[in-house]
PDB file of C-alpha atoms in Angstrom:
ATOM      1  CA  UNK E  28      -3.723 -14.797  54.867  1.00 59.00           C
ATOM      2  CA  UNK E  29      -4.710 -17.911  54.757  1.00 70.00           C
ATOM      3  CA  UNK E  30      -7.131 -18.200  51.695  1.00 79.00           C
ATOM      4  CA  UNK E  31      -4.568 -15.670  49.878  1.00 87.00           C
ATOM      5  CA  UNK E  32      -2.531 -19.271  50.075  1.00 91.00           C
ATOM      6  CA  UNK E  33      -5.058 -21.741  49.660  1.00 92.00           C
ATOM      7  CA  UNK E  34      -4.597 -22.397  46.382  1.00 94.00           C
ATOM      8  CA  UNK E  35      -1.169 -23.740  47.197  1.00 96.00           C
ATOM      9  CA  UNK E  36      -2.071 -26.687  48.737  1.00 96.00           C
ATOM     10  CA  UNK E  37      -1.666 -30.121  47.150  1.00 96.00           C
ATOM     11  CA  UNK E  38       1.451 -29.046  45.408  1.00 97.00           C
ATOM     12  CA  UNK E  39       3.351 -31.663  45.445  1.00 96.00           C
ATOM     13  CA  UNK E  40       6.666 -31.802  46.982  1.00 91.00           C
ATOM     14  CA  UNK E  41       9.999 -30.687  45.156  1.00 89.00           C
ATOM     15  CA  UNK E  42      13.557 -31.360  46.176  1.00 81.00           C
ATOM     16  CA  UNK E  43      14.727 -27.569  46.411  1.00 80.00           C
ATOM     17  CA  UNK E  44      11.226 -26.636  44.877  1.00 87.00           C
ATOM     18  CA  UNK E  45      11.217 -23.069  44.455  1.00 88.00           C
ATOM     19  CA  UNK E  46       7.589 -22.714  42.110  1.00 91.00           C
ATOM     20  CA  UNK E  47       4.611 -23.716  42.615  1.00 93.00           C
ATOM     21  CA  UNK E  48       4.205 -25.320  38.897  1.00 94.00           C
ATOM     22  CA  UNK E  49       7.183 -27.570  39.132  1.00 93.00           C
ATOM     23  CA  UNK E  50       6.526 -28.804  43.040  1.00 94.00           C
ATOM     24  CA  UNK E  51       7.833 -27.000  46.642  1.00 93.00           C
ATOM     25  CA  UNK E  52       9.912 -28.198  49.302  1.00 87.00           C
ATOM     26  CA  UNK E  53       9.877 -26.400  52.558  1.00 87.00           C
ATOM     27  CA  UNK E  54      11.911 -23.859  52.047  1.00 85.00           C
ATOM     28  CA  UNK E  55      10.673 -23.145  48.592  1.00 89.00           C
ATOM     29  CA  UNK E  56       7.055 -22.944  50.149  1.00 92.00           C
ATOM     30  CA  UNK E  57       7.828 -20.337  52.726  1.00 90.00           C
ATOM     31  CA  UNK E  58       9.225 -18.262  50.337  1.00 89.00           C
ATOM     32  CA  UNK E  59       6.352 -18.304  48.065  1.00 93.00           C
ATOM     33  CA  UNK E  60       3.972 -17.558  51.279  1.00 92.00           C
ATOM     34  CA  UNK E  61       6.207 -15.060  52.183  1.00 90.00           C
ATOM     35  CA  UNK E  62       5.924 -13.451  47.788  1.00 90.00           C
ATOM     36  CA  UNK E  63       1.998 -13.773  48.287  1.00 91.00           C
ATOM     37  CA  UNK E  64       2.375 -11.793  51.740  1.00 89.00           C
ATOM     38  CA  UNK E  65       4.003  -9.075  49.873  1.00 88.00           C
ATOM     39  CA  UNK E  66       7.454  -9.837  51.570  1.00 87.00           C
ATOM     40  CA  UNK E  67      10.900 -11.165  50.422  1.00 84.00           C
ATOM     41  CA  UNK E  68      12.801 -13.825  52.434  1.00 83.00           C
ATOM     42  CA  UNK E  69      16.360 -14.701  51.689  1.00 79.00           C
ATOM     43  CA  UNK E  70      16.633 -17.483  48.999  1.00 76.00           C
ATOM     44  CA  UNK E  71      18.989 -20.488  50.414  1.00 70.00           C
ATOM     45  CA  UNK E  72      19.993 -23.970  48.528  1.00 62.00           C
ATOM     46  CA  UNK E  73      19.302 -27.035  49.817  1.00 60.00           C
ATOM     47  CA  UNK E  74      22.097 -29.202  50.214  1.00 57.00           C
ATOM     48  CA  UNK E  75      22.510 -32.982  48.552  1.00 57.00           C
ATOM     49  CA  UNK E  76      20.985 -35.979  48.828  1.00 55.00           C
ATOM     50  CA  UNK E  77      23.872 -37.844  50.411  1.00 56.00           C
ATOM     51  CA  UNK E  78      24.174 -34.625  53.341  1.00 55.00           C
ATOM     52  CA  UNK E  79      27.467 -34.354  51.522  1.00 58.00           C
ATOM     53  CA  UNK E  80      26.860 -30.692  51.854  1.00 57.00           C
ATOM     54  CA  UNK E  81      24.619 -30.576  55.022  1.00 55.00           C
ATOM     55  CA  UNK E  82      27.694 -28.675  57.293  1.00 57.00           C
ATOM     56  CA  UNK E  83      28.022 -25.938  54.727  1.00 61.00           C
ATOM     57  CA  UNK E  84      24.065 -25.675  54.659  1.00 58.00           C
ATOM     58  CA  UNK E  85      23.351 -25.767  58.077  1.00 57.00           C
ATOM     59  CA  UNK E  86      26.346 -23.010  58.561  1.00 62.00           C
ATOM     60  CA  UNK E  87      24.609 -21.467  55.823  1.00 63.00           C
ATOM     61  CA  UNK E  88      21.197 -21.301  57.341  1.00 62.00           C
ATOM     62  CA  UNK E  89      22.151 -20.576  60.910  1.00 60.00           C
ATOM     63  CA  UNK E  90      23.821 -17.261  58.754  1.00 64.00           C
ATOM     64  CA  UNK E  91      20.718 -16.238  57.327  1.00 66.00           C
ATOM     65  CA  UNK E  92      18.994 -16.805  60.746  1.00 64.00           C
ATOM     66  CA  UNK E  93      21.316 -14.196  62.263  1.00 66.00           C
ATOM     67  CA  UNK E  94      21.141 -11.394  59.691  1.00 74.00           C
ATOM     68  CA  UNK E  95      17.527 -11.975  58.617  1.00 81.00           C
ATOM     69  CA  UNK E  96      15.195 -14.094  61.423  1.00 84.00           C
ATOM     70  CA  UNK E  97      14.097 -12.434  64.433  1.00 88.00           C
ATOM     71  CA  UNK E  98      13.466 -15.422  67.341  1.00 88.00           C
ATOM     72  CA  UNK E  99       9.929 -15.066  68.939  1.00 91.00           C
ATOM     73  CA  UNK E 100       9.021 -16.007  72.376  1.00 93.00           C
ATOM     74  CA  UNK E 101       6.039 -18.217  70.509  1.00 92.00           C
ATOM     75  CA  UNK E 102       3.811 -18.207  68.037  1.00 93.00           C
ATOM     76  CA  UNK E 103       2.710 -14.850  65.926  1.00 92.00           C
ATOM     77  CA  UNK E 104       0.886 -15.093  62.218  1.00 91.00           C
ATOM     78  CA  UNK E 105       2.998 -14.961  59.387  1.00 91.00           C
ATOM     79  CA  UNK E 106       5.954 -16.762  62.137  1.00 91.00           C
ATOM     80  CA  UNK E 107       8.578 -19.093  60.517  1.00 89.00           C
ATOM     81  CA  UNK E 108       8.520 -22.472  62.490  1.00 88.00           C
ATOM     82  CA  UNK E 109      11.707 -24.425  62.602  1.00 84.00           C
ATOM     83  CA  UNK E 110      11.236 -27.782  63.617  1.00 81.00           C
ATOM     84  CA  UNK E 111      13.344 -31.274  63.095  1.00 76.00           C
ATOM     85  CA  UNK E 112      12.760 -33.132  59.534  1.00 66.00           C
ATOM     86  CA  UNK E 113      12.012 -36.533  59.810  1.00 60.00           C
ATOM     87  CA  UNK E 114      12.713 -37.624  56.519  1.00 52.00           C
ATOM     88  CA  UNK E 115      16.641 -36.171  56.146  1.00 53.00           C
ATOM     89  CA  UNK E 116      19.025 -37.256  59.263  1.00 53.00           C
ATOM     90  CA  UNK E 117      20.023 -33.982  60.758  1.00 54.00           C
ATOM     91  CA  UNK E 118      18.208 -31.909  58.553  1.00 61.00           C
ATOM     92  CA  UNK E 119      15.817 -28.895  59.159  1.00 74.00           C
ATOM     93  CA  UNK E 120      12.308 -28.479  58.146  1.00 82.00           C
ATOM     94  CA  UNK E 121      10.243 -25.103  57.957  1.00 86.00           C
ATOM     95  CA  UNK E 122       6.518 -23.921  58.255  1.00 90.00           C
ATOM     96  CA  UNK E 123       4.894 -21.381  58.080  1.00 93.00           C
ATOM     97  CA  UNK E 124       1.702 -20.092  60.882  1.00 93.00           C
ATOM     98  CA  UNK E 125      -0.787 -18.470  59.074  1.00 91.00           C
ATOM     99  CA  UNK E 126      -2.860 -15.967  61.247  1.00 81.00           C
ATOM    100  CA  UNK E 127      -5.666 -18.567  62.052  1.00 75.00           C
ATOM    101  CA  UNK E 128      -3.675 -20.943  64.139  1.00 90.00           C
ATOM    102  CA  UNK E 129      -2.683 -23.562  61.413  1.00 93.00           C
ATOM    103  CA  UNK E 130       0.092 -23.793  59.853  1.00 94.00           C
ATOM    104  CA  UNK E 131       1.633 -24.622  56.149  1.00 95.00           C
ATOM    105  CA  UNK E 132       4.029 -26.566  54.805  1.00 93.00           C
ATOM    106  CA  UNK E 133       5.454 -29.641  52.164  1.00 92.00           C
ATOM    107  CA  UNK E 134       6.741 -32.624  52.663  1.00 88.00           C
ATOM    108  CA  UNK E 135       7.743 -35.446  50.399  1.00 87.00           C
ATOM    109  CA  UNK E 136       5.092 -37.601  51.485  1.00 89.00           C
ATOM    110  CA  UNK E 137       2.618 -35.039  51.232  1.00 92.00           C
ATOM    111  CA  UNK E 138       3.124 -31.851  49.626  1.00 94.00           C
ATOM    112  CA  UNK E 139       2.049 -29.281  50.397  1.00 96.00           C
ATOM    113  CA  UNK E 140      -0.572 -29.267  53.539  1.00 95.00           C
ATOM    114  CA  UNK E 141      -2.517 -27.137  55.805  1.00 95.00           C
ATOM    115  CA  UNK E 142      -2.690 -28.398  59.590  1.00 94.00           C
ATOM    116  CA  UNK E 143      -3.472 -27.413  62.980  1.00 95.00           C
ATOM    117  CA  UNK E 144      -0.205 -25.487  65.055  1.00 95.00           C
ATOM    118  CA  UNK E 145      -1.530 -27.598  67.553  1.00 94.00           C
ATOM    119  CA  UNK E 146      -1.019 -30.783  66.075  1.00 93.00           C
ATOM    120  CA  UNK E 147       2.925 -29.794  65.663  1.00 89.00           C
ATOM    121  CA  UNK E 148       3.544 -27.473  68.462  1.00 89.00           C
ATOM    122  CA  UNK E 149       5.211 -30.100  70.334  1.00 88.00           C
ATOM    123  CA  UNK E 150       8.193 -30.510  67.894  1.00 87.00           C
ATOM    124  CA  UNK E 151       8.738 -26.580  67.126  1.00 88.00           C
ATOM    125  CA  UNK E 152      12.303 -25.579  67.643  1.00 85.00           C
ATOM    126  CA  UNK E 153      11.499 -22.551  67.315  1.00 86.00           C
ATOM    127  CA  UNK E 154       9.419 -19.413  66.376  1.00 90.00           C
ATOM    128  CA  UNK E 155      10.943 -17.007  63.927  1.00 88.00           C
ATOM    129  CA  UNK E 156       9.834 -13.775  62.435  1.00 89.00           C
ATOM    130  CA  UNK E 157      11.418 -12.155  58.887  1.00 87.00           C
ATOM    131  CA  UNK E 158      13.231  -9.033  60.458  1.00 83.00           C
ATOM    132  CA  UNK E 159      12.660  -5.715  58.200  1.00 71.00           C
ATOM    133  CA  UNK E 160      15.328  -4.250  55.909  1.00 55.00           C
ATOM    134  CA  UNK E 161      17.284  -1.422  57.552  1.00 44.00           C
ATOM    135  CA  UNK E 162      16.035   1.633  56.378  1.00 42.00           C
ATOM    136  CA  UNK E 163      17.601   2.937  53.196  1.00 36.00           C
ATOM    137  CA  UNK E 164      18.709   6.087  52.751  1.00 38.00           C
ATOM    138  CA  UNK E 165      16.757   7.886  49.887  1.00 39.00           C
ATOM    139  CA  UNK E 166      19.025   8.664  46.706  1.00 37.00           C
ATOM    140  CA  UNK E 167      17.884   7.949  43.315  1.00 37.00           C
ATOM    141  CA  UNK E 168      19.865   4.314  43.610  1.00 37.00           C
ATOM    142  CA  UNK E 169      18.205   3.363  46.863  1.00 39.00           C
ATOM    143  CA  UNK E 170      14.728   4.468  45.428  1.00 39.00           C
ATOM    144  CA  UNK E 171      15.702   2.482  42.246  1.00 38.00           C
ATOM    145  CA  UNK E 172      15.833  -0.108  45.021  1.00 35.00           C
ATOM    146  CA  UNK E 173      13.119   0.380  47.100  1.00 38.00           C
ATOM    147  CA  UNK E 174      11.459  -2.178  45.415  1.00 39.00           C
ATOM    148  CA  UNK E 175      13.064  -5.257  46.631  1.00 39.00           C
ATOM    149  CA  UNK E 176      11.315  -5.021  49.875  1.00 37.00           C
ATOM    150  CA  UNK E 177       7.342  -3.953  49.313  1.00 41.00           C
ATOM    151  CA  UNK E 178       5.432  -2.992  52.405  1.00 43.00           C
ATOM    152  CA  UNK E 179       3.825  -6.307  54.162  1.00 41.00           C
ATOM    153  CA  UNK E 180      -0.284  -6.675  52.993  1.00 42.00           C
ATOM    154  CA  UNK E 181      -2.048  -6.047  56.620  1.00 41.00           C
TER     155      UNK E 181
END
């Protein structure tokens, strides 16, 4: 997986970022990782500026973490790390391990960077893994839909 996402790095960082051509944030880069992995992880917004919005968000995100994270006992490739953001009071920042013990991410002061898990594993939160769509069952809608969740690249 990880030189499927190499050419990601260097991005530079995007407030709510969600492409690669106009810049990342976080969120926006796990969600591309996740694209390039042949998965789909639920699209959130990132709240204002000001945290005007950060109580809505964070109710927003512990929601999504519910229905669609699974919580790991530790690290596992492809795992969605949670850890505190150091550049937004109360805020939440995201990475992603890739299967060789480093992890990814983007940050305003960097963009978007490869490092070590060890160099961070002290201030994970926690380890998360996308849980898989319930199973559908087949009509011609649901195959119509089938799409929207393509079997993971192994």
């Amino acid at each position: 997986m990880a030189a499927d996402v190499e050419h990601l790095l260097g991005i530079p960082w995007a407030a709510d970022g969600r492409h690669p051509a106009r810049g990342l944030s976080c969120y926006g880069l796990l969600l591309e990782v996740y694209r390039i992995a042949g998965a789909t992880a639920p699209s959130l917004w990132l709240p204002a500026a000001d945290g005007s919005e950060q109580p809505q968000f964070a109710a927003d995100v512990l929601a999504s973490f519910a229905t669609h994270w699974d919580a790991l006992p530790g690290p596992a490739p492809m795992a969605c790390l949670s850890l505190p953001c150091p550049w937004f009071d109360g805020g939440g920042h995201c990475a992603v391990l890739l299967g060789d013990d480093t992890v990814i991410h983007a940050m305003p002061t960097t963009g978007v960077i490869r490092q070590p898990l060890a160099r961070i594993a002290g201030k994970v939160c926690g380890y998360y893994r996308l849980r898989e769509p319930a199973p559908m069952r087949v009509t011609p809608s649901a195959q119509a839909l089938a799409h929207a969740w393509p079997e993971p690249r192994r």
